[in-house]
XYZ file of C-alpha atoms in Angstrom:
342
model
C 0.000 0.000 0.000
C 2.814 2.364 0.933
C 4.445 1.656 -2.447
C 1.406 2.964 -4.368
C 1.082 5.937 -2.022
C 4.716 6.877 -2.624
C 4.271 6.367 -6.356
C 1.196 8.629 -6.345
C 3.126 11.316 -4.469
C 5.995 11.075 -6.947
C 3.625 11.381 -9.922
C 1.882 14.368 -8.306
C 5.194 16.150 -7.659
C 6.365 15.451 -11.210
C 3.091 16.764 -12.656
C 3.348 19.867 -10.459
C 6.890 20.568 -11.665
C 5.914 20.097 -15.311
C 2.918 22.423 -15.003
C 5.027 24.975 -13.136
C 7.770 24.797 -15.741
C 5.318 25.271 -18.602
C 3.593 28.118 -16.805
C 6.839 29.965 -16.126
C 7.986 29.352 -19.686
C 4.791 30.961 -20.989
C 5.189 33.876 -18.594
C 8.788 34.429 -19.659
C 7.782 34.284 -23.311
C 5.089 36.875 -22.670
C 7.393 39.197 -20.744
C 10.295 38.921 -23.167
C 8.296 38.886 -26.348
C 9.446 35.392 -27.267
C 6.069 34.692 -28.824
C 6.940 37.319 -31.400
C 10.246 35.588 -32.036
C 8.529 32.251 -32.579
C 5.969 33.849 -34.873
C 8.725 35.332 -37.006
C 10.963 32.266 -36.957
C 9.616 30.806 -40.184
C 10.299 33.963 -42.176
C 13.742 34.284 -40.550
C 14.693 30.749 -41.539
C 14.147 31.562 -45.203
C 16.951 34.118 -44.933
C 19.361 31.851 -43.055
C 21.787 31.352 -45.928
C 21.824 35.042 -46.759
C 22.303 35.954 -43.087
C 25.183 33.535 -42.642
C 26.940 34.845 -45.721
C 26.462 38.429 -44.570
C 27.764 37.608 -41.100
C 30.886 36.004 -42.514
C 31.693 38.940 -44.779
C 30.585 41.730 -42.425
C 31.606 40.938 -38.841
C 29.979 43.961 -37.211
C 26.770 44.434 -35.270
C 25.491 47.165 -37.572
C 23.874 47.536 -40.967
C 26.099 46.232 -43.745
C 28.222 48.632 -45.718
C 30.809 47.918 -48.386
C 34.410 48.480 -47.402
C 34.943 50.899 -50.280
C 31.865 52.943 -49.363
C 33.008 53.164 -45.757
C 36.484 54.389 -46.667
C 35.049 57.205 -48.823
C 33.005 58.720 -45.993
C 34.006 61.936 -44.249
C 33.658 60.530 -40.720
C 34.517 56.892 -40.064
C 33.822 55.610 -36.543
C 34.425 52.290 -34.791
C 32.768 51.387 -31.468
C 34.174 48.631 -29.243
C 31.985 47.398 -26.415
C 30.072 44.339 -25.192
C 26.318 43.799 -24.834
C 25.967 47.453 -23.783
C 26.144 48.326 -27.482
C 24.886 44.987 -28.877
C 21.802 44.081 -26.878
C 18.306 42.721 -27.532
C 16.998 46.085 -28.760
C 18.556 45.424 -32.158
C 20.977 47.413 -34.340
C 18.514 50.230 -35.088
C 18.241 51.112 -31.397
C 21.811 50.618 -30.111
C 23.763 53.759 -29.266
C 26.748 52.793 -31.427
C 24.505 52.709 -34.488
C 22.711 55.935 -33.557
C 25.813 58.116 -33.270
C 25.901 59.306 -36.877
C 22.258 60.417 -36.769
C 23.434 63.136 -34.348
C 26.563 63.945 -36.366
C 26.706 63.836 -40.184
C 24.006 61.363 -41.282
C 24.965 61.474 -44.950
C 28.741 61.208 -44.583
C 29.288 59.301 -41.338
C 29.182 55.627 -40.420
C 29.924 53.776 -37.183
C 31.121 50.190 -37.305
C 29.675 48.515 -34.227
C 32.475 46.135 -33.224
C 30.616 44.988 -30.096
C 29.420 41.557 -29.035
C 27.681 40.278 -25.900
C 29.938 38.755 -23.280
C 33.322 39.883 -24.599
C 36.094 41.472 -22.548
C 38.527 44.271 -23.304
C 41.143 41.771 -24.470
C 38.572 40.463 -26.983
C 37.961 44.026 -28.224
C 41.705 44.354 -28.779
C 41.929 41.064 -30.656
C 39.001 41.976 -32.915
C 40.515 45.393 -33.608
C 43.887 43.920 -34.511
C 42.222 41.372 -36.789
C 39.885 43.735 -38.669
C 41.006 47.305 -38.032
C 43.644 47.550 -40.743
C 41.137 46.436 -43.383
C 38.552 49.107 -42.540
C 40.858 51.958 -41.421
C 38.483 53.930 -39.152
C 39.418 57.473 -38.116
C 38.148 57.305 -34.533
C 37.859 54.219 -32.354
C 35.648 54.504 -29.294
C 35.882 52.124 -26.341
C 33.040 51.597 -23.865
C 34.111 48.636 -21.761
C 34.470 48.165 -17.989
C 31.622 46.213 -16.427
C 32.499 42.791 -17.866
C 36.145 43.250 -16.945
C 35.014 44.045 -13.402
C 32.904 40.894 -13.471
C 35.870 38.875 -14.698
C 38.043 40.401 -11.975
C 35.483 39.453 -9.334
C 35.779 35.824 -10.404
C 39.541 36.028 -9.920
C 39.330 37.909 -6.619
C 36.420 35.907 -5.150
C 36.221 32.423 -3.829
C 35.674 30.846 -7.260
C 33.485 28.227 -5.643
C 31.115 28.222 -8.569
C 33.957 27.143 -10.847
C 35.002 24.168 -8.743
C 34.858 20.812 -10.465
C 32.642 18.324 -8.609
C 34.283 15.159 -7.378
C 34.042 12.387 -9.945
C 32.328 9.151 -8.926
C 34.368 6.015 -8.477
C 35.131 4.118 -11.654
C 33.035 1.129 -10.621
C 30.058 3.226 -9.494
C 27.189 2.675 -11.935
C 23.799 2.477 -10.282
C 20.517 2.092 -12.100
C 19.623 5.649 -11.136
C 22.857 6.986 -12.623
C 22.279 5.104 -15.879
C 18.713 6.410 -16.113
C 19.879 9.990 -15.465
C 22.549 9.666 -18.130
C 20.229 8.086 -20.694
C 17.482 10.705 -20.321
C 19.935 13.624 -19.823
C 18.275 14.455 -16.504
C 21.099 16.698 -15.272
C 20.956 18.780 -18.455
C 17.192 19.196 -18.192
C 17.489 20.270 -14.564
C 20.194 22.826 -15.416
C 18.006 24.306 -18.157
C 14.749 24.302 -16.206
C 13.184 27.665 -15.538
C 12.176 26.619 -12.021
C 15.805 25.966 -11.145
C 17.023 29.180 -12.737
C 14.316 31.288 -11.111
C 15.155 29.744 -7.743
C 18.879 30.299 -8.245
C 18.597 33.797 -9.687
C 16.080 35.269 -7.260
C 15.911 33.152 -4.123
C 19.638 32.458 -4.297
C 20.458 36.131 -4.893
C 18.322 37.200 -1.936
C 20.126 34.685 0.238
C 23.550 35.917 -0.895
C 22.620 39.509 -0.065
C 22.031 38.406 3.532
C 25.524 36.879 3.834
C 28.899 38.595 4.407
C 30.272 39.807 1.059
C 33.684 41.063 -0.021
C 34.120 44.822 -0.153
C 37.108 45.225 -2.481
C 38.328 43.883 -5.814
C 41.930 42.770 -6.058
C 44.503 45.402 -6.986
C 46.237 43.174 -9.535
C 43.048 43.002 -11.623
C 42.934 46.793 -11.812
C 46.533 46.834 -13.008
C 45.625 44.299 -15.704
C 42.692 46.455 -16.809
C 44.944 49.498 -16.998
C 47.490 47.602 -19.095
C 44.768 46.432 -21.470
C 43.564 50.004 -21.907
C 47.095 50.959 -22.913
C 47.193 48.023 -25.342
C 43.885 49.151 -26.845
C 45.222 52.666 -27.391
C 48.332 51.279 -29.067
C 46.279 48.938 -31.272
C 44.039 51.803 -32.389
C 47.027 53.908 -33.342
C 48.599 51.042 -35.253
C 45.618 51.030 -37.636
C 45.879 54.804 -38.046
C 42.958 55.759 -35.798
C 42.563 58.097 -32.851
C 41.485 56.222 -29.712
C 38.663 57.622 -27.575
C 37.969 56.117 -24.161
C 34.484 56.457 -22.673
C 33.787 56.238 -18.953
C 31.228 53.654 -17.882
C 27.804 54.399 -16.455
C 25.410 52.426 -14.292
C 21.769 53.085 -13.550
C 22.618 54.701 -10.211
C 25.904 56.538 -10.640
C 27.711 56.953 -7.337
C 24.498 56.632 -5.292
C 25.245 53.082 -4.171
C 23.011 53.367 -1.131
C 19.888 53.766 -3.272
C 20.247 50.694 -5.507
C 16.781 49.067 -5.609
C 16.352 45.481 -4.477
C 15.602 44.205 -8.001
C 18.910 45.569 -9.298
C 20.774 44.203 -6.276
C 19.436 40.688 -6.877
C 20.234 41.049 -10.594
C 23.843 41.877 -9.717
C 24.139 38.930 -7.328
C 23.354 36.548 -10.187
C 26.792 37.444 -11.565
C 28.778 38.692 -8.548
C 28.356 36.048 -5.884
C 31.145 37.263 -3.580
C 30.837 41.057 -3.775
C 28.162 43.426 -2.546
C 26.269 45.679 -4.996
C 27.873 48.712 -3.327
C 31.301 47.201 -4.041
C 30.454 46.738 -7.721
C 29.068 50.257 -7.968
C 32.189 51.663 -6.318
C 34.399 49.531 -8.583
C 32.807 51.113 -11.648
C 33.785 54.534 -10.293
C 37.344 53.284 -9.634
C 37.650 51.833 -13.128
C 36.366 55.127 -14.551
C 39.208 56.881 -12.757
C 41.636 54.428 -14.352
C 40.136 55.287 -17.760
C 40.630 59.016 -17.155
C 44.215 58.576 -15.948
C 45.240 56.294 -18.817
C 43.755 58.682 -21.378
C 45.651 61.586 -19.800
C 48.956 59.708 -19.517
C 48.824 58.381 -23.082
C 47.454 61.491 -24.781
C 44.170 59.859 -25.780
C 40.776 61.500 -25.908
C 38.239 60.683 -23.214
C 34.479 61.196 -23.227
C 33.425 61.332 -19.589
C 29.944 59.893 -20.049
C 29.537 59.303 -16.317
C 30.265 62.968 -15.564
C 28.098 64.320 -18.411
C 25.075 62.229 -17.469
C 23.856 63.039 -13.929
C 22.651 60.037 -11.942
C 19.361 61.760 -11.142
C 18.665 61.978 -14.896
C 18.937 58.226 -15.563
C 15.535 57.021 -14.397
C 13.915 54.885 -17.078
C 17.099 54.909 -19.160
C 18.221 51.403 -18.135
C 16.737 47.925 -18.474
C 18.803 46.744 -15.501
C 21.894 47.896 -13.638
C 24.123 48.456 -16.692
C 22.117 47.857 -19.912
C 20.332 50.729 -21.604
C 16.684 50.950 -22.515
C 15.800 52.256 -25.978
C 15.535 55.807 -24.672
C 18.796 55.268 -22.789
C 20.565 54.319 -26.010
C 19.326 57.550 -27.594
C 20.514 59.604 -24.637
C 23.959 57.976 -24.671
C 24.301 58.456 -28.436
C 23.412 62.139 -28.111
C 25.886 62.789 -25.282
C 28.729 60.972 -27.066
C 27.923 62.688 -30.386
C 27.978 66.141 -28.748
C 31.419 65.381 -27.301
C 32.624 63.950 -30.623
C 31.751 67.203 -32.385
C 34.354 68.955 -30.229
C 36.964 66.239 -30.843
C 36.657 65.960 -34.647
C 36.745 69.695 -35.323
């Protein structure tokens, strides 16, 4: 009797998890507009071959332009960043691709050399690989947050990167074989229930625990050295480097970071407090200013030109711009560029 009762409980729990997973999947699709993506998937697939060919020949996150056309323009820009200039809003709404609309729309073009998840060293590698072919006049760099994130992994405990202990060679239970055959571990890792629990419940728990208050000094030295390498790489392709200070949704007002943004940060910074990350952005901005001054490079102090009390509604989260935020950033950078290119 107890066997059937336990079996019934197991079936009920499984059904509950499946229904919950499907419900959360539908909610996420609704909130993120994934239904629109699915609806347009069929038409997108018809252009797959064309898209692949275009991606191979034009490695930028902007509208395609022929190399010869680009070189004949009066103002040739190049923007290096990460997802801050290559996000889900699409090329028509990213600040890198909006710059020329505030400058010389008919004789200006910005190559958006940005990709989600890349670091400053990746920006340098991409520039050295493609810069000499396109020969931009001005190369703008907006990159700090992901290098801070990378530094936090080096400075923190690194527990999340630890490799779990392997089972003994002769250990092969029925349960293990079933899990392996049906890819149970992979399904669990991808489940929305698990990710929601980890991202929100886990983040709330981390915020209640002691967190580190300082990034390692060696990581800051590495970031400084990479900035110098970027400046040198830009000059090697005949361009003038322009460093841009980084902005967050809250500027230097670390005490007023809302709970939703704090939990968002803890999904990526498990050992450092949100105030530490906010303060680190300010410290990295100071490094940007000092390197630009010491190496005779231009700097656009976006953080200083954009007051924190004027950023409400301009961000999707702690560091990624909304559509209106992209427009505001493009306008500020373009106004500063007008002074530099004169």
